[in-house]
Amino acid sequence: MIYLDHAATTPVPREVADAMYEVLTEQFGNPSSQYQLGLEMKRRVEGWRRTVAAALGCEGKQLFFTSCGTEGDNWAIQAGCWQNRHLGTHIVTTAVEHNAVLEACKWMEKQGYEVTYVAPDGNGDITAEQVLAAVRPDTALVSVMLVNNELGNVYPIADIARGLAAENPKTLLHTDAVQGFLKVPFAAKSLGADFITVSAHKIGGPKGAGALYIGPRVRNPRPLLAGGGQEGGLRSGTEATAQIAGFARAVELRSEGLAEKLSHMAEIKAYAVEKLSAIPDLKVIGAGAAPHILSVSLVGWPSQNIVNDLSAQGICISAGSACHQGRPSHVVAALKLPKRTAGGVVRLSFGPETTTADIDACAEALKRHHDSRMPML
Ligand code: PLP
């Protein structure tokens, strides 16, 4: 199998699975229990918290484990709006966020909030000026992703944070950094966002684990789940110790030689651009700077057919985000591409293990698809 869908999820290294297995079987204590097995697990959870926090450039006490990126996004949006409920009921986000943000915003609309969706240009870019121009005195929250999951565009979060601090200092800023964490190096402090969402399964960790950074400007954050008081009373529920152990081990492994891994992915992406551009009717979409995501269109050939054909040959790529399950992607729609271009968009995404041979095989399969099928769009 050739796996070119690392933005959807990543393989879990043996070391991560081993760390989880140990916690599932031998070190199975509940961190809230008062005997040695539980106390030891509590100590280890705090160690894993520090590991993930260090990779995010924040303190352990600012990091709260969640069950996934989707949970972090939902929590941040609700907590940000809650803190600023006296300031107003306006949210600024973008038209190209992940559905975890868009649907959470739609839910806020049902609660009476007004949401402004900033549109990207034809390359998927969004400027800080565009976002800041949409902010009003009654804007409770701005939510802009760090890296777009379909296009790889990197958005100017630090500039948005600086602009808000100057003009709208009470407005809180959330960034969904699920595709940026350990891909586009940043530190929570210098990024300046009040909430940062990350997820384990995009960096070699298990599915079902994530974290939310909550910065110092968020006073008395609204708890996501009420109950036994875990996660500083903000996110009750017995800690998913094995998932958290796997998350922390994945962070450690990914962080080893990170600069080399990122430049390898960037080289793979450049190689893929060159190789794929030689295919007739193939167009590179967007100008994404993230090293691991590349969207292209085989103009005229329906993306789902391409994905199915390559899948039959053991090559995994996606037709836009895996989360759309066959529905047209709102991200591609926001680019306002001609219909035949939009209909042919597929995403390739890379990991540290991806080789040029993987790209060669994918390019050959795409070329064969082009040559053997009639365009249908
Ligand atoms: N945000 C972005 C940008 C994503 O790419 C994803 C997953 O694809 C998510 C949020 C959701 O993360 P999770 O699958 O951990 O819920």
mmCIF file of C-alpha atoms and ligand atoms in Angstrom:
data_model
loop_
_atom_site.group_PDB
_atom_site.id
_atom_site.type_symbol
_atom_site.label_atom_id
_atom_site.label_comp_id
_atom_site.label_asym_id
_atom_site.label_seq_id
_atom_site.Cartn_x
_atom_site.Cartn_y
_atom_site.Cartn_z
ATOM 1 C CA MET A 1 0.000 0.000 0.000
ATOM 2 C CA ILE A 2 1.140 3.537 -0.752
ATOM 3 C CA TYR A 3 -0.242 5.902 1.863
ATOM 4 C CA LEU A 4 -0.456 9.535 0.776
ATOM 5 C CA ASP A 5 -3.178 10.724 3.131
ATOM 6 C CA HIS A 6 -1.285 11.827 6.261
ATOM 7 C CA ALA A 7 -3.577 14.841 6.706
ATOM 8 C CA ALA A 8 -6.471 12.407 7.253
ATOM 9 C CA THR A 9 -4.593 10.304 9.784
ATOM 10 C CA THR A 10 -1.134 8.844 10.324
ATOM 11 C CA PRO A 11 0.278 5.392 11.017
ATOM 12 C CA VAL A 12 1.017 4.752 14.693
ATOM 13 C CA PRO A 13 4.664 3.764 15.279
ATOM 14 C CA ARG A 14 5.355 0.606 17.261
ATOM 15 C CA GLU A 15 6.816 2.643 20.162
ATOM 16 C CA VAL A 16 3.546 4.558 20.499
ATOM 17 C CA ALA A 17 1.483 1.355 20.479
ATOM 18 C CA ASP A 18 3.858 -0.175 23.080
ATOM 19 C CA ALA A 19 3.492 2.853 25.362
ATOM 20 C CA MET A 20 -0.286 2.529 25.113
ATOM 21 C CA TYR A 21 -0.213 -1.237 25.673
ATOM 22 C CA GLU A 22 1.747 -0.845 28.883
ATOM 23 C CA VAL A 23 -0.811 1.633 30.208
ATOM 24 C CA LEU A 24 -3.750 -0.529 29.144
ATOM 25 C CA THR A 25 -2.423 -3.677 30.761
ATOM 26 C CA GLU A 26 0.109 -3.074 33.573
ATOM 27 C CA GLN A 27 -0.235 0.599 34.519
ATOM 28 C CA PHE A 28 -4.018 0.677 34.302
ATOM 29 C CA GLY A 29 -4.645 2.774 37.434
ATOM 30 C CA ASN A 30 -7.167 5.597 37.578
ATOM 31 C CA PRO A 31 -5.263 8.859 38.167
ATOM 32 C CA SER A 32 -7.887 9.876 40.732
ATOM 33 C CA SER A 33 -7.327 6.781 42.904
ATOM 34 C CA GLN A 34 -5.470 7.403 46.145
ATOM 35 C CA TYR A 35 -3.326 4.242 46.299
ATOM 36 C CA GLN A 36 0.022 3.761 44.627
ATOM 37 C CA LEU A 37 -1.258 2.544 41.235
ATOM 38 C CA GLY A 38 -3.458 5.629 40.891
ATOM 39 C CA LEU A 39 -0.941 8.106 42.290
ATOM 40 C CA GLU A 40 1.686 6.779 39.909
ATOM 41 C CA MET A 41 -0.694 7.204 36.984
ATOM 42 C CA LYS A 42 -1.507 10.770 38.064
ATOM 43 C CA ARG A 43 2.227 11.529 38.147
ATOM 44 C CA ARG A 44 2.674 10.058 34.684
ATOM 45 C CA VAL A 45 -0.298 11.929 33.197
ATOM 46 C CA GLU A 46 1.260 15.170 34.437
ATOM 47 C CA GLY A 47 4.543 14.155 32.806
ATOM 48 C CA TRP A 48 2.792 13.475 29.498
ATOM 49 C CA ARG A 49 1.033 16.815 29.827
ATOM 50 C CA ARG A 50 4.412 18.549 30.173
ATOM 51 C CA THR A 51 5.709 16.691 27.100
ATOM 52 C CA VAL A 52 2.829 17.849 24.888
ATOM 53 C CA ALA A 53 2.906 21.343 26.417
ATOM 54 C CA ALA A 54 6.632 21.690 25.730
ATOM 55 C CA ALA A 55 6.046 20.868 22.062
ATOM 56 C CA LEU A 56 3.340 23.557 21.987
ATOM 57 C CA GLY A 57 5.574 26.075 23.755
ATOM 58 C CA CYS A 58 3.311 26.489 26.778
ATOM 59 C CA GLU A 59 3.166 25.439 30.407
ATOM 60 C CA GLY A 60 1.613 22.153 31.487
ATOM 61 C CA LYS A 61 -1.090 23.933 33.454
ATOM 62 C CA GLN A 62 -2.253 25.650 30.257
ATOM 63 C CA LEU A 63 -2.866 22.363 28.426
ATOM 64 C CA PHE A 64 -6.047 20.302 28.761
ATOM 65 C CA PHE A 65 -6.397 16.845 27.258
ATOM 66 C CA THR A 66 -9.461 16.274 25.091
ATOM 67 C CA SER A 67 -10.819 13.343 23.094
ATOM 68 C CA CYS A 68 -9.986 14.850 19.683
ATOM 69 C CA GLY A 69 -9.427 18.005 17.669
ATOM 70 C CA THR A 70 -13.153 18.354 17.108
ATOM 71 C CA GLU A 71 -13.711 18.532 20.857
ATOM 72 C CA GLY A 72 -11.009 21.179 21.286
ATOM 73 C CA ASP A 73 -12.547 23.322 18.530
ATOM 74 C CA ASN A 74 -16.052 23.071 19.991
ATOM 75 C CA TRP A 75 -14.819 23.797 23.494
ATOM 76 C CA ALA A 76 -12.748 26.818 22.475
ATOM 77 C CA ILE A 77 -15.618 28.384 20.556
ATOM 78 C CA GLN A 78 -18.064 27.896 23.397
ATOM 79 C CA ALA A 79 -15.616 29.029 26.090
ATOM 80 C CA GLY A 80 -14.523 32.091 24.113
ATOM 81 C CA CYS A 81 -18.101 33.177 23.448
ATOM 82 C CA TRP A 82 -19.025 32.529 27.074
ATOM 83 C CA GLN A 83 -16.231 34.709 28.454
ATOM 84 C CA ASN A 84 -17.201 37.564 26.154
ATOM 85 C CA ARG A 85 -20.978 37.174 26.355
ATOM 86 C CA HIS A 86 -21.235 40.718 27.744
ATOM 87 C CA LEU A 87 -19.072 42.114 24.945
ATOM 88 C CA GLY A 88 -21.315 40.902 22.143
ATOM 89 C CA THR A 89 -22.581 38.032 20.050
ATOM 90 C CA HIS A 90 -20.472 38.295 16.907
ATOM 91 C CA ILE A 91 -17.934 35.693 15.750
ATOM 92 C CA VAL A 92 -15.401 36.027 12.926
ATOM 93 C CA THR A 93 -14.167 32.874 11.242
ATOM 94 C CA THR A 94 -13.268 31.824 7.701
ATOM 95 C CA ALA A 95 -15.148 29.989 4.995
ATOM 96 C CA VAL A 96 -12.412 27.342 4.837
ATOM 97 C CA GLU A 97 -12.309 26.123 8.435
ATOM 98 C CA HIS A 98 -12.702 22.469 9.263
ATOM 99 C CA ASN A 99 -16.285 21.422 9.916
ATOM 100 C CA ALA A 100 -15.435 21.110 13.611
ATOM 101 C CA VAL A 101 -15.253 24.918 13.677
ATOM 102 C CA LEU A 102 -17.926 25.652 11.068
ATOM 103 C CA GLU A 103 -20.552 23.439 12.667
ATOM 104 C CA ALA A 104 -19.729 24.793 16.138
ATOM 105 C CA CYS A 105 -20.241 28.301 14.717
ATOM 106 C CA LYS A 106 -23.528 27.232 13.120
ATOM 107 C CA TRP A 107 -24.625 25.993 16.521
ATOM 108 C CA MET A 108 -23.760 29.414 17.975
ATOM 109 C CA GLU A 109 -25.867 30.992 15.203
ATOM 110 C CA LYS A 110 -28.799 28.971 16.478
ATOM 111 C CA GLN A 111 -28.106 30.513 19.915
ATOM 112 C CA GLY A 112 -28.484 33.990 18.392
ATOM 113 C CA TYR A 113 -24.874 34.710 17.418
ATOM 114 C CA GLU A 114 -23.961 36.359 14.135
ATOM 115 C CA VAL A 115 -21.023 34.820 12.286
ATOM 116 C CA THR A 116 -18.890 36.476 9.593
ATOM 117 C CA TYR A 117 -17.161 33.971 7.292
ATOM 118 C CA VAL A 118 -14.078 35.550 5.713
ATOM 119 C CA ALA A 119 -13.575 34.256 2.160
ATOM 120 C CA PRO A 120 -10.168 33.236 0.751
ATOM 121 C CA ASP A 121 -8.776 34.375 -2.583
ATOM 122 C CA GLY A 122 -8.515 31.952 -5.500
ATOM 123 C CA ASN A 123 -5.283 30.491 -4.022
ATOM 124 C CA GLY A 124 -6.865 29.847 -0.644
ATOM 125 C CA ASP A 125 -5.001 32.724 1.001
ATOM 126 C CA ILE A 126 -6.530 34.936 3.695
ATOM 127 C CA THR A 127 -4.742 38.009 5.039
ATOM 128 C CA ALA A 128 -4.692 39.308 8.595
ATOM 129 C CA GLU A 129 -6.140 42.591 7.261
ATOM 130 C CA GLN A 130 -9.169 40.760 5.850
ATOM 131 C CA VAL A 131 -9.843 39.071 9.183
ATOM 132 C CA LEU A 132 -9.264 42.227 11.232
ATOM 133 C CA ALA A 133 -11.540 44.247 8.933
ATOM 134 C CA ALA A 134 -14.396 41.883 9.837
ATOM 135 C CA VAL A 135 -13.888 42.373 13.596
ATOM 136 C CA ARG A 136 -16.323 44.745 15.355
ATOM 137 C CA PRO A 137 -16.590 46.124 18.877
ATOM 138 C CA ASP A 138 -19.096 43.330 19.636
ATOM 139 C CA THR A 139 -16.879 40.502 18.290
ATOM 140 C CA ALA A 140 -16.558 37.966 21.084
ATOM 141 C CA LEU A 141 -14.296 35.522 19.270
ATOM 142 C CA VAL A 142 -12.151 35.151 16.160
ATOM 143 C CA SER A 143 -11.444 31.583 15.035
ATOM 144 C CA VAL A 144 -8.956 31.085 12.192
ATOM 145 C CA MET A 145 -7.089 27.858 11.488
ATOM 146 C CA LEU A 146 -3.292 27.775 11.391
ATOM 147 C CA VAL A 147 -2.993 25.417 8.402
ATOM 148 C CA ASN A 148 -5.789 24.581 6.008
ATOM 149 C CA ASN A 149 -6.332 20.828 5.918
ATOM 150 C CA GLU A 150 -7.188 20.655 2.219
ATOM 151 C CA LEU A 151 -4.871 23.235 0.702
ATOM 152 C CA GLY A 152 -1.951 23.507 3.110
ATOM 153 C CA ASN A 153 -2.211 27.309 3.266
ATOM 154 C CA VAL A 154 -0.729 28.776 6.436
ATOM 155 C CA TYR A 155 -2.756 31.642 7.887
ATOM 156 C CA PRO A 156 -1.215 34.655 9.696
ATOM 157 C CA ILE A 157 -2.349 33.937 13.258
ATOM 158 C CA ALA A 158 0.382 35.972 14.970
ATOM 159 C CA ASP A 159 -0.509 39.022 12.840
ATOM 160 C CA ILE A 160 -4.196 38.585 13.640
ATOM 161 C CA ALA A 161 -3.332 38.347 17.360
ATOM 162 C CA ARG A 162 -1.261 41.545 17.154
ATOM 163 C CA GLY A 163 -4.050 43.386 15.320
ATOM 164 C CA LEU A 164 -6.636 42.291 17.874
ATOM 165 C CA ALA A 165 -4.399 43.326 20.777
ATOM 166 C CA ALA A 166 -4.093 46.805 19.253
ATOM 167 C CA GLU A 167 -7.716 47.429 18.261
ATOM 168 C CA ASN A 168 -10.000 44.906 20.006
ATOM 169 C CA PRO A 169 -8.109 43.718 23.077
ATOM 170 C CA LYS A 170 -11.089 41.923 24.632
ATOM 171 C CA THR A 171 -11.860 39.807 21.579
ATOM 172 C CA LEU A 172 -10.461 36.297 22.076
ATOM 173 C CA LEU A 173 -8.611 34.375 19.367
ATOM 174 C CA HIS A 174 -8.846 30.642 18.697
ATOM 175 C CA THR A 175 -6.740 28.772 16.199
ATOM 176 C CA ASP A 176 -7.336 25.223 15.031
ATOM 177 C CA ALA A 177 -3.731 24.043 14.779
ATOM 178 C CA VAL A 178 -4.593 20.402 14.122
ATOM 179 C CA GLN A 179 -2.706 20.480 10.784
ATOM 180 C CA GLY A 180 -0.032 22.879 12.004
ATOM 181 C CA PHE A 181 1.179 21.106 15.140
ATOM 182 C CA LEU A 182 4.703 19.764 14.509
ATOM 183 C CA LYS A 183 4.320 20.617 10.820
ATOM 184 C CA VAL A 184 4.631 24.404 10.889
ATOM 185 C CA PRO A 185 6.725 25.163 13.971
ATOM 186 C CA PHE A 186 5.163 27.653 16.384
ATOM 187 C CA ALA A 187 5.137 28.366 20.107
ATOM 188 C CA ALA A 188 1.875 29.180 21.854
ATOM 189 C CA LYS A 189 3.367 32.261 23.487
ATOM 190 C CA SER A 190 4.607 33.894 20.294
ATOM 191 C CA LEU A 191 1.558 32.854 18.258
ATOM 192 C CA GLY A 192 -0.609 34.922 20.607
ATOM 193 C CA ALA A 193 -3.841 32.908 20.279
ATOM 194 C CA ASP A 194 -5.930 32.416 23.429
ATOM 195 C CA PHE A 195 -7.009 28.907 22.443
ATOM 196 C CA ILE A 196 -5.037 26.411 20.337
ATOM 197 C CA THR A 197 -6.473 23.050 19.279
ATOM 198 C CA VAL A 198 -4.276 20.051 18.465
ATOM 199 C CA SER A 199 -4.978 16.385 17.769
ATOM 200 C CA ALA A 200 -2.800 13.291 18.299
ATOM 201 C CA HIS A 201 -3.649 11.218 15.250
ATOM 202 C CA LYS A 202 -2.161 13.678 12.755
ATOM 203 C CA ILE A 203 1.343 13.232 14.196
ATOM 204 C CA GLY A 204 1.632 9.477 14.709
ATOM 205 C CA GLY A 205 -0.514 9.332 17.848
ATOM 206 C CA PRO A 206 -3.738 7.412 18.410
ATOM 207 C CA LYS A 207 -7.159 8.551 17.273
ATOM 208 C CA GLY A 208 -9.320 9.799 20.117
ATOM 209 C CA ALA A 209 -6.771 12.063 21.819
ATOM 210 C CA GLY A 210 -6.211 15.781 21.542
ATOM 211 C CA ALA A 211 -5.453 18.842 23.599
ATOM 212 C CA LEU A 212 -6.576 22.419 23.978
ATOM 213 C CA TYR A 213 -4.206 25.194 25.044
ATOM 214 C CA ILE A 214 -6.007 27.852 27.065
ATOM 215 C CA GLY A 215 -4.021 31.048 27.510
ATOM 216 C CA PRO A 216 -3.852 33.512 30.398
ATOM 217 C CA ARG A 217 -6.412 35.967 28.966
ATOM 218 C CA VAL A 218 -9.125 33.371 29.350
ATOM 219 C CA ARG A 219 -10.338 33.911 32.903
ATOM 220 C CA ASN A 220 -12.342 31.131 34.556
ATOM 221 C CA PRO A 221 -12.802 29.151 31.337
ATOM 222 C CA ARG A 222 -16.175 27.567 30.934
ATOM 223 C CA PRO A 223 -15.880 23.828 31.749
ATOM 224 C CA LEU A 224 -16.659 21.572 28.835
ATOM 225 C CA LEU A 225 -17.877 18.657 30.927
ATOM 226 C CA ALA A 226 -19.032 18.829 34.525
ATOM 227 C CA GLY A 227 -18.333 15.873 36.768
ATOM 228 C CA GLY A 228 -15.445 14.490 38.779
ATOM 229 C CA GLY A 229 -13.253 17.557 38.328
ATOM 230 C CA GLN A 230 -10.471 16.092 36.180
ATOM 231 C CA GLU A 231 -8.316 18.392 34.005
ATOM 232 C CA GLY A 232 -8.370 21.164 36.589
ATOM 233 C CA GLY A 233 -12.152 20.920 36.848
ATOM 234 C CA LEU A 234 -12.565 22.021 33.231
ATOM 235 C CA ARG A 235 -12.972 18.723 31.438
ATOM 236 C CA SER A 236 -14.298 16.043 33.739
ATOM 237 C CA GLY A 237 -14.133 12.377 32.847
ATOM 238 C CA THR A 238 -11.524 9.786 33.794
ATOM 239 C CA GLU A 239 -8.414 10.585 31.824
ATOM 240 C CA ALA A 240 -7.926 8.417 28.712
ATOM 241 C CA THR A 241 -4.562 7.346 30.074
ATOM 242 C CA ALA A 242 -3.505 5.043 27.227
ATOM 243 C CA GLN A 243 -4.477 7.597 24.577
ATOM 244 C CA ILE A 244 -2.626 10.331 26.445
ATOM 245 C CA ALA A 245 0.445 8.099 26.855
ATOM 246 C CA GLY A 246 0.383 7.416 23.103
ATOM 247 C CA PHE A 247 -0.084 11.101 22.316
ATOM 248 C CA ALA A 248 2.946 12.075 24.431
ATOM 249 C CA ARG A 249 5.117 9.284 22.977
ATOM 250 C CA ALA A 250 4.117 10.360 19.454
ATOM 251 C CA VAL A 251 5.075 13.949 20.275
ATOM 252 C CA GLU A 252 8.490 12.771 21.514
ATOM 253 C CA LEU A 253 9.104 10.653 18.433
ATOM 254 C CA ARG A 254 7.938 13.338 15.996
ATOM 255 C CA SER A 255 10.038 15.962 17.746
ATOM 256 C CA GLU A 256 13.256 13.947 17.292
ATOM 257 C CA GLY A 257 14.985 15.450 14.255
ATOM 258 C CA LEU A 258 11.878 17.496 13.472
ATOM 259 C CA ALA A 259 13.691 20.007 11.256
ATOM 260 C CA GLU A 260 14.990 17.178 9.022
ATOM 261 C CA LYS A 261 11.557 15.564 8.903
ATOM 262 C CA LEU A 262 9.942 18.840 7.852
ATOM 263 C CA SER A 263 12.522 19.549 5.176
ATOM 264 C CA HIS A 264 12.115 15.970 3.902
ATOM 265 C CA MET A 265 8.352 16.526 3.588
ATOM 266 C CA ALA A 266 8.914 19.874 1.876
ATOM 267 C CA GLU A 267 11.272 18.179 -0.607
ATOM 268 C CA ILE A 268 8.718 15.439 -1.239
ATOM 269 C CA LYS A 269 6.078 18.091 -1.867
ATOM 270 C CA ALA A 270 8.328 19.976 -4.309
ATOM 271 C CA TYR A 271 9.113 16.680 -6.062
ATOM 272 C CA ALA A 272 5.402 15.864 -6.264
ATOM 273 C CA VAL A 273 4.598 19.279 -7.729
ATOM 274 C CA GLU A 274 7.213 18.743 -10.433
ATOM 275 C CA LYS A 275 6.192 15.150 -11.192
ATOM 276 C CA LEU A 276 2.442 15.739 -11.214
ATOM 277 C CA SER A 277 2.681 18.964 -13.204
ATOM 278 C CA ALA A 278 3.935 16.880 -16.133
ATOM 279 C CA ILE A 279 0.561 15.088 -16.341
ATOM 280 C CA PRO A 280 -1.683 16.589 -19.018
ATOM 281 C CA ASP A 281 -4.682 18.536 -17.627
ATOM 282 C CA LEU A 282 -3.254 18.486 -14.113
ATOM 283 C CA LYS A 283 -3.286 21.790 -12.246
ATOM 284 C CA VAL A 284 -1.748 22.517 -8.855
ATOM 285 C CA ILE A 285 -4.344 24.214 -6.630
ATOM 286 C CA GLY A 286 -3.568 26.803 -3.978
ATOM 287 C CA ALA A 287 -0.272 28.101 -2.690
ATOM 288 C CA GLY A 288 -0.066 26.198 0.568
ATOM 289 C CA ALA A 289 3.214 26.635 2.430
ATOM 290 C CA ALA A 290 2.710 23.696 4.807
ATOM 291 C CA PRO A 291 5.191 20.958 3.921
ATOM 292 C CA HIS A 292 2.764 18.039 4.017
ATOM 293 C CA ILE A 293 -0.338 18.995 2.003
ATOM 294 C CA LEU A 294 -0.717 19.301 -1.761
ATOM 295 C CA SER A 295 -3.983 19.703 -3.633
ATOM 296 C CA VAL A 296 -4.132 19.225 -7.375
ATOM 297 C CA SER A 297 -6.919 18.982 -9.905
ATOM 298 C CA LEU A 298 -7.111 16.622 -12.839
ATOM 299 C CA VAL A 299 -9.264 19.107 -14.662
ATOM 300 C CA GLY A 300 -12.345 17.355 -16.087
ATOM 301 C CA TRP A 301 -11.949 14.037 -14.259
ATOM 302 C CA PRO A 302 -14.245 13.572 -11.218
ATOM 303 C CA SER A 303 -12.200 13.357 -8.016
ATOM 304 C CA GLN A 304 -14.156 10.480 -6.502
ATOM 305 C CA ASN A 305 -13.437 8.321 -9.580
ATOM 306 C CA ILE A 306 -9.733 9.161 -9.297
ATOM 307 C CA VAL A 307 -9.687 8.223 -5.608
ATOM 308 C CA ASN A 308 -11.526 4.956 -6.307
ATOM 309 C CA ASP A 309 -9.256 4.037 -9.218
ATOM 310 C CA LEU A 310 -6.085 4.718 -7.213
ATOM 311 C CA SER A 311 -7.533 2.898 -4.223
ATOM 312 C CA ALA A 312 -7.994 -0.198 -6.398
ATOM 313 C CA GLN A 313 -4.253 0.015 -7.100
ATOM 314 C CA GLY A 314 -3.387 0.311 -3.396
ATOM 315 C CA ILE A 315 -2.747 4.072 -3.413
ATOM 316 C CA CYS A 316 -4.501 6.135 -0.749
ATOM 317 C CA ILE A 317 -5.217 9.776 -1.566
ATOM 318 C CA SER A 318 -8.305 11.770 -0.742
ATOM 319 C CA ALA A 319 -10.920 13.776 -2.590
ATOM 320 C CA GLY A 320 -10.599 16.817 -0.369
ATOM 321 C CA SER A 321 -11.037 16.285 3.349
ATOM 322 C CA ALA A 322 -11.777 12.767 4.554
ATOM 323 C CA CYS A 323 -14.383 14.331 6.805
ATOM 324 C CA HIS A 324 -16.643 15.249 3.885
ATOM 325 C CA GLN A 325 -17.521 11.659 3.002
ATOM 326 C CA GLY A 326 -18.221 12.213 -0.644
ATOM 327 C CA ARG A 327 -19.969 15.574 -0.308
ATOM 328 C CA PRO A 328 -18.414 18.447 -2.291
ATOM 329 C CA SER A 329 -15.819 20.221 -0.209
ATOM 330 C CA HIS A 330 -16.709 23.685 1.111
ATOM 331 C CA VAL A 331 -13.003 24.575 0.926
ATOM 332 C CA VAL A 332 -12.751 23.910 -2.801
ATOM 333 C CA ALA A 333 -16.094 25.693 -3.311
ATOM 334 C CA ALA A 334 -14.708 28.770 -1.504
ATOM 335 C CA LEU A 335 -11.918 29.054 -4.100
ATOM 336 C CA LYS A 336 -14.557 29.705 -6.786
ATOM 337 C CA LEU A 337 -12.697 27.590 -9.324
ATOM 338 C CA PRO A 338 -14.223 26.731 -12.689
ATOM 339 C CA LYS A 339 -16.553 23.727 -12.313
ATOM 340 C CA ARG A 340 -14.300 21.280 -14.183
ATOM 341 C CA THR A 341 -11.308 22.272 -12.032
ATOM 342 C CA ALA A 342 -13.221 22.124 -8.743
ATOM 343 C CA GLY A 343 -14.668 18.719 -9.612
ATOM 344 C CA GLY A 344 -11.245 17.172 -10.127
ATOM 345 C CA VAL A 345 -9.500 18.221 -6.912
ATOM 346 C CA VAL A 346 -7.662 15.535 -4.973
ATOM 347 C CA ARG A 347 -5.389 15.930 -1.963
ATOM 348 C CA LEU A 348 -2.054 14.210 -1.405
ATOM 349 C CA SER A 349 -0.503 14.541 2.036
ATOM 350 C CA PHE A 350 2.862 13.365 3.222
ATOM 351 C CA GLY A 351 4.610 12.102 6.336
ATOM 352 C CA PRO A 352 8.233 11.654 7.322
ATOM 353 C CA GLU A 353 8.100 8.116 5.826
ATOM 354 C CA THR A 354 6.915 9.209 2.350
ATOM 355 C CA THR A 355 9.429 8.460 -0.434
ATOM 356 C CA THR A 356 9.928 9.744 -3.963
ATOM 357 C CA ALA A 357 9.052 6.196 -5.122
ATOM 358 C CA ASP A 358 5.601 6.668 -3.533
ATOM 359 C CA ILE A 359 5.185 9.880 -5.526
ATOM 360 C CA ASP A 360 6.370 8.202 -8.752
ATOM 361 C CA ALA A 361 3.794 5.436 -8.303
ATOM 362 C CA CYS A 362 1.040 7.956 -7.627
ATOM 363 C CA ALA A 363 2.014 10.081 -10.623
ATOM 364 C CA GLU A 364 1.971 7.022 -12.905
ATOM 365 C CA ALA A 365 -1.451 5.990 -11.602
ATOM 366 C CA LEU A 366 -2.829 9.498 -12.137
ATOM 367 C CA LYS A 367 -1.414 9.596 -15.660
ATOM 368 C CA ARG A 368 -2.951 6.164 -16.413
ATOM 369 C CA HIS A 369 -6.287 7.394 -15.070
ATOM 370 C CA HIS A 370 -6.069 10.443 -17.313
ATOM 371 C CA ASP A 371 -5.151 8.391 -20.381
ATOM 372 C CA SER A 372 -7.614 5.539 -19.882
ATOM 373 C CA ARG A 373 -10.788 7.345 -18.800
ATOM 374 C CA MET A 374 -12.916 9.903 -20.574
ATOM 375 C CA PRO A 375 -13.278 13.261 -18.849
ATOM 376 C CA MET A 376 -16.802 13.452 -17.426
ATOM 377 C CA LEU A 377 -17.025 16.950 -16.034
HETATM 378 N N1 PLP B 1 -9.312 20.491 12.378
HETATM 379 C C1 PLP B 1 -8.615 20.178 11.291
HETATM 380 C C2 PLP B 1 -7.932 21.271 10.531
HETATM 381 C C3 PLP B 1 -8.514 18.856 10.860
HETATM 382 O O1 PLP B 1 -7.811 18.554 9.765
HETATM 383 C C4 PLP B 1 -9.180 17.860 11.603
HETATM 384 C C5 PLP B 1 -9.171 16.447 11.143
HETATM 385 O O2 PLP B 1 -9.061 16.172 9.979
HETATM 386 C C6 PLP B 1 -9.883 18.236 12.751
HETATM 387 C C7 PLP B 1 -9.934 19.569 13.106
HETATM 388 C C8 PLP B 1 -10.603 17.235 13.580
HETATM 389 O O3 PLP B 1 -9.688 16.519 14.382
HETATM 390 P P1 PLP B 1 -10.141 15.123 15.015
HETATM 391 O O4 PLP B 1 -10.193 14.137 13.901
HETATM 392 O O5 PLP B 1 -9.073 14.805 16.025
HETATM 393 O O6 PLP B 1 -11.454 15.351 15.649
#
